Amino acid sequence: MKYYRFCDIHKYLHFSDDEDALSDGDKMCKVKRLFDELNKNFSKYYSPGREICIDETLVPWHGRGQRVYIRNKKAKYGAKEFKLATKTGYVLKVLPYVSDPEIAKVTPDYVCQILLQEYLNKGHILCTDNWYTSIPLAIWLANNKTYLVGEYCF
């Protein structure tokens, strides 16, 4: 594809009406419908096995808006997303990270509760890294018939 053709497509590609999007006050309002549709179709067309995992991903991006800097990543700037995936790498659900000083700090428990809504009480095993692993999360998951395997650093 030629560069100018790409620029034209990028210029006119919209996922929501600007008037409706600005009235919400939500920073992710322009792409919220896109993420909702993706999440619905991810789970609609694939049934995961017993093992699922949660981790964060940095999608390389140098645009304006919700850009995050992480020093030890290969692509240092990008859009941060939390993902629920299978052990083979199939993405089941995506939660975009929104940095806003008025919203309470994003906690690992909150991320797990949002991403695991459809997968609780089914006997899944959740694999996490040390940021997500905690005793309260393990208790909450056990009460919802979901098991936790996580890395824990002292």
mmCIF file of C-alpha atoms in Angstrom:
data_model
loop_
_atom_site.group_PDB
_atom_site.id
_atom_site.type_symbol
_atom_site.label_atom_id
_atom_site.label_comp_id
_atom_site.label_asym_id
_atom_site.label_seq_id
_atom_site.Cartn_x
_atom_site.Cartn_y
_atom_site.Cartn_z
ATOM 1 C CA MET A 1 0.000 0.000 0.000
ATOM 2 C CA LYS A 2 1.342 3.407 -0.862
ATOM 3 C CA TYR A 3 2.041 5.849 1.955
ATOM 4 C CA TYR A 4 -0.488 8.449 0.777
ATOM 5 C CA ARG A 5 -3.228 5.820 0.514
ATOM 6 C CA PHE A 6 -2.493 4.714 4.084
ATOM 7 C CA CYS A 7 -2.644 8.349 5.276
ATOM 8 C CA ASP A 8 -6.042 8.820 3.611
ATOM 9 C CA ILE A 9 -7.450 5.669 5.207
ATOM 10 C CA HIS A 10 -6.004 6.608 8.605
ATOM 11 C CA LYS A 11 -7.433 10.123 8.339
ATOM 12 C CA TYR A 12 -11.010 8.948 7.774
ATOM 13 C CA LEU A 13 -11.038 5.807 9.938
ATOM 14 C CA HIS A 14 -13.341 6.342 12.936
ATOM 15 C CA PHE A 15 -14.937 3.925 15.383
ATOM 16 C CA SER A 16 -17.410 6.363 16.950
ATOM 17 C CA ASP A 17 -19.114 9.675 16.319
ATOM 18 C CA ASP A 18 -17.037 12.614 17.607
ATOM 19 C CA GLU A 19 -20.086 14.353 19.079
ATOM 20 C CA ASP A 20 -21.146 11.316 21.123
ATOM 21 C CA ALA A 21 -17.583 10.536 22.168
ATOM 22 C CA LEU A 22 -16.810 13.966 23.593
ATOM 23 C CA SER A 23 -19.940 14.128 25.727
ATOM 24 C CA ASP A 24 -18.943 11.054 27.801
ATOM 25 C CA GLY A 25 -15.750 12.418 29.330
ATOM 26 C CA ASP A 26 -14.250 8.912 29.075
ATOM 27 C CA LYS A 27 -10.708 8.923 27.664
ATOM 28 C CA MET A 28 -11.224 5.633 25.821
ATOM 29 C CA CYS A 29 -14.695 6.470 24.521
ATOM 30 C CA LYS A 30 -13.625 6.578 20.863
ATOM 31 C CA VAL A 31 -12.407 2.986 20.879
ATOM 32 C CA LYS A 32 -14.635 1.522 23.614
ATOM 33 C CA ARG A 33 -17.082 0.022 21.110
ATOM 34 C CA LEU A 34 -14.181 -1.554 19.209
ATOM 35 C CA PHE A 35 -12.817 -3.210 22.377
ATOM 36 C CA ASP A 36 -16.303 -4.363 23.393
ATOM 37 C CA GLU A 37 -16.864 -5.975 19.996
ATOM 38 C CA LEU A 38 -13.408 -7.604 20.005
ATOM 39 C CA ASN A 39 -13.927 -9.023 23.504
ATOM 40 C CA LYS A 40 -17.351 -10.375 22.556
ATOM 41 C CA ASN A 41 -15.976 -12.131 19.462
ATOM 42 C CA PHE A 42 -12.835 -13.439 21.199
ATOM 43 C CA SER A 43 -14.946 -15.438 23.634
ATOM 44 C CA LYS A 44 -17.673 -16.281 21.116
ATOM 45 C CA TYR A 45 -15.448 -18.226 18.733
ATOM 46 C CA TYR A 46 -13.125 -20.034 21.145
ATOM 47 C CA SER A 47 -13.613 -21.986 24.344
ATOM 48 C CA PRO A 48 -10.435 -21.995 26.463
ATOM 49 C CA GLY A 49 -8.898 -25.016 28.110
ATOM 50 C CA ARG A 50 -8.336 -25.243 31.828
ATOM 51 C CA GLU A 51 -5.228 -23.005 31.990
ATOM 52 C CA ILE A 52 -5.593 -19.268 31.375
ATOM 53 C CA CYS A 53 -3.249 -16.398 32.186
ATOM 54 C CA ILE A 54 -3.317 -12.656 32.762
ATOM 55 C CA ASP A 55 -0.504 -10.279 31.884
ATOM 56 C CA GLU A 56 0.069 -6.779 30.594
ATOM 57 C CA THR A 57 1.243 -5.911 27.098
ATOM 58 C CA LEU A 58 2.776 -2.782 25.641
ATOM 59 C CA VAL A 59 1.609 -2.188 22.064
ATOM 60 C CA PRO A 60 4.230 0.003 20.320
ATOM 61 C CA TRP A 61 2.753 3.415 19.585
ATOM 62 C CA HIS A 62 4.105 6.964 19.358
ATOM 63 C CA GLY A 63 0.821 8.847 18.951
ATOM 64 C CA ARG A 64 -0.912 11.212 21.321
ATOM 65 C CA GLY A 65 -3.165 10.232 24.172
ATOM 66 C CA GLN A 66 -2.771 7.263 26.494
ATOM 67 C CA ARG A 67 0.912 6.604 25.863
ATOM 68 C CA VAL A 68 2.988 4.802 28.512
ATOM 69 C CA TYR A 69 6.776 4.682 28.941
ATOM 70 C CA ILE A 70 8.334 1.466 30.260
ATOM 71 C CA ARG A 71 12.116 1.572 30.454
ATOM 72 C CA ASN A 72 12.934 -2.155 30.297
ATOM 73 C CA LYS A 73 10.740 -3.035 27.275
ATOM 74 C CA LYS A 74 12.046 -3.335 23.720
ATOM 75 C CA ALA A 75 9.460 -0.825 22.487
ATOM 76 C CA LYS A 76 9.690 1.785 25.255
ATOM 77 C CA TYR A 77 6.575 3.805 24.318
ATOM 78 C CA GLY A 78 3.134 2.449 23.634
ATOM 79 C CA ALA A 79 -0.404 1.745 24.705
ATOM 80 C CA LYS A 80 -0.629 -0.554 27.733
ATOM 81 C CA GLU A 81 -3.243 -3.295 27.774
ATOM 82 C CA PHE A 82 -4.116 -6.050 30.219
ATOM 83 C CA LYS A 83 -4.885 -9.349 28.504
ATOM 84 C CA LEU A 84 -6.502 -12.616 29.463
ATOM 85 C CA ALA A 85 -5.135 -15.382 27.240
ATOM 86 C CA THR A 86 -4.856 -19.137 26.928
ATOM 87 C CA LYS A 87 -1.578 -21.011 27.328
ATOM 88 C CA THR A 88 -1.311 -21.173 23.523
ATOM 89 C CA GLY A 89 -1.512 -17.375 23.277
ATOM 90 C CA TYR A 90 -5.103 -16.928 22.100
ATOM 91 C CA VAL A 91 -6.446 -13.663 23.542
ATOM 92 C CA LEU A 92 -9.767 -14.067 25.366
ATOM 93 C CA LYS A 93 -10.259 -10.509 26.653
ATOM 94 C CA VAL A 94 -8.461 -7.153 26.495
ATOM 95 C CA LEU A 95 -8.675 -4.296 28.992
ATOM 96 C CA PRO A 96 -6.967 -1.058 27.901
ATOM 97 C CA TYR A 97 -5.006 0.830 30.558
ATOM 98 C CA VAL A 98 -6.202 4.383 31.153
ATOM 99 C CA SER A 99 -4.063 6.722 33.234
ATOM 100 C CA ASP A 100 -6.232 9.281 34.956
ATOM 101 C CA PRO A 101 -5.357 10.972 38.273
ATOM 102 C CA GLU A 102 -9.045 11.207 39.230
ATOM 103 C CA ILE A 103 -9.593 7.450 38.896
ATOM 104 C CA ALA A 104 -8.256 5.251 41.685
ATOM 105 C CA LYS A 105 -4.996 3.490 40.908
ATOM 106 C CA VAL A 106 -5.449 0.326 38.864
ATOM 107 C CA THR A 107 -4.931 -2.650 41.169
ATOM 108 C CA PRO A 108 -4.177 -6.252 40.218
ATOM 109 C CA ASP A 109 -7.352 -7.438 41.952
ATOM 110 C CA TYR A 110 -9.479 -5.010 39.918
ATOM 111 C CA VAL A 111 -7.869 -6.119 36.649
ATOM 112 C CA CYS A 112 -8.458 -9.799 37.490
ATOM 113 C CA GLN A 113 -12.083 -9.200 38.473
ATOM 114 C CA ILE A 114 -12.840 -7.372 35.210
ATOM 115 C CA LEU A 115 -11.038 -9.841 32.927
ATOM 116 C CA LEU A 116 -12.318 -13.019 34.608
ATOM 117 C CA GLN A 117 -16.043 -12.174 34.747
ATOM 118 C CA GLU A 118 -17.122 -14.812 32.202
ATOM 119 C CA TYR A 119 -14.611 -17.462 33.361
ATOM 120 C CA LEU A 120 -15.341 -17.741 37.090
ATOM 121 C CA ASN A 121 -16.895 -20.858 38.678
ATOM 122 C CA LYS A 122 -15.730 -23.103 35.817
ATOM 123 C CA GLY A 123 -12.635 -24.662 37.412
ATOM 124 C CA HIS A 124 -10.031 -22.705 35.441
ATOM 125 C CA ILE A 125 -6.437 -22.360 36.607
ATOM 126 C CA LEU A 126 -5.190 -18.754 36.420
ATOM 127 C CA CYS A 127 -1.441 -18.279 35.902
ATOM 128 C CA THR A 128 -0.009 -14.889 36.871
ATOM 129 C CA ASP A 129 3.272 -13.107 37.469
ATOM 130 C CA ASN A 130 4.341 -11.489 40.750
ATOM 131 C CA TRP A 131 2.373 -8.224 40.179
ATOM 132 C CA TYR A 132 -0.970 -10.054 40.253
ATOM 133 C CA THR A 133 -0.187 -12.763 42.807
ATOM 134 C CA SER A 134 -1.533 -12.058 46.300
ATOM 135 C CA ILE A 135 -3.252 -13.857 49.155
ATOM 136 C CA PRO A 136 -6.521 -11.828 48.871
ATOM 137 C CA LEU A 137 -6.702 -12.591 45.138
ATOM 138 C CA ALA A 138 -6.116 -16.309 45.791
ATOM 139 C CA ILE A 139 -8.917 -16.336 48.389
ATOM 140 C CA TRP A 140 -11.302 -14.465 46.069
ATOM 141 C CA LEU A 141 -10.540 -16.868 43.213
ATOM 142 C CA ALA A 142 -10.943 -19.931 45.472
ATOM 143 C CA ASN A 143 -14.364 -18.651 46.536
ATOM 144 C CA ASN A 144 -15.248 -18.474 42.834
ATOM 145 C CA LYS A 145 -13.989 -22.013 42.058
ATOM 146 C CA THR A 146 -10.962 -20.744 40.141
ATOM 147 C CA TYR A 147 -7.409 -21.679 41.087
ATOM 148 C CA LEU A 148 -4.289 -19.503 41.141
ATOM 149 C CA VAL A 149 -0.741 -20.420 40.144
ATOM 150 C CA GLY A 150 1.489 -17.417 40.532
ATOM 151 C CA GLU A 151 5.015 -16.242 41.023
ATOM 152 C CA TYR A 152 5.534 -14.613 44.383
ATOM 153 C CA CYS A 153 8.621 -12.540 45.254
ATOM 154 C CA PHE A 154 9.443 -11.642 48.851
#
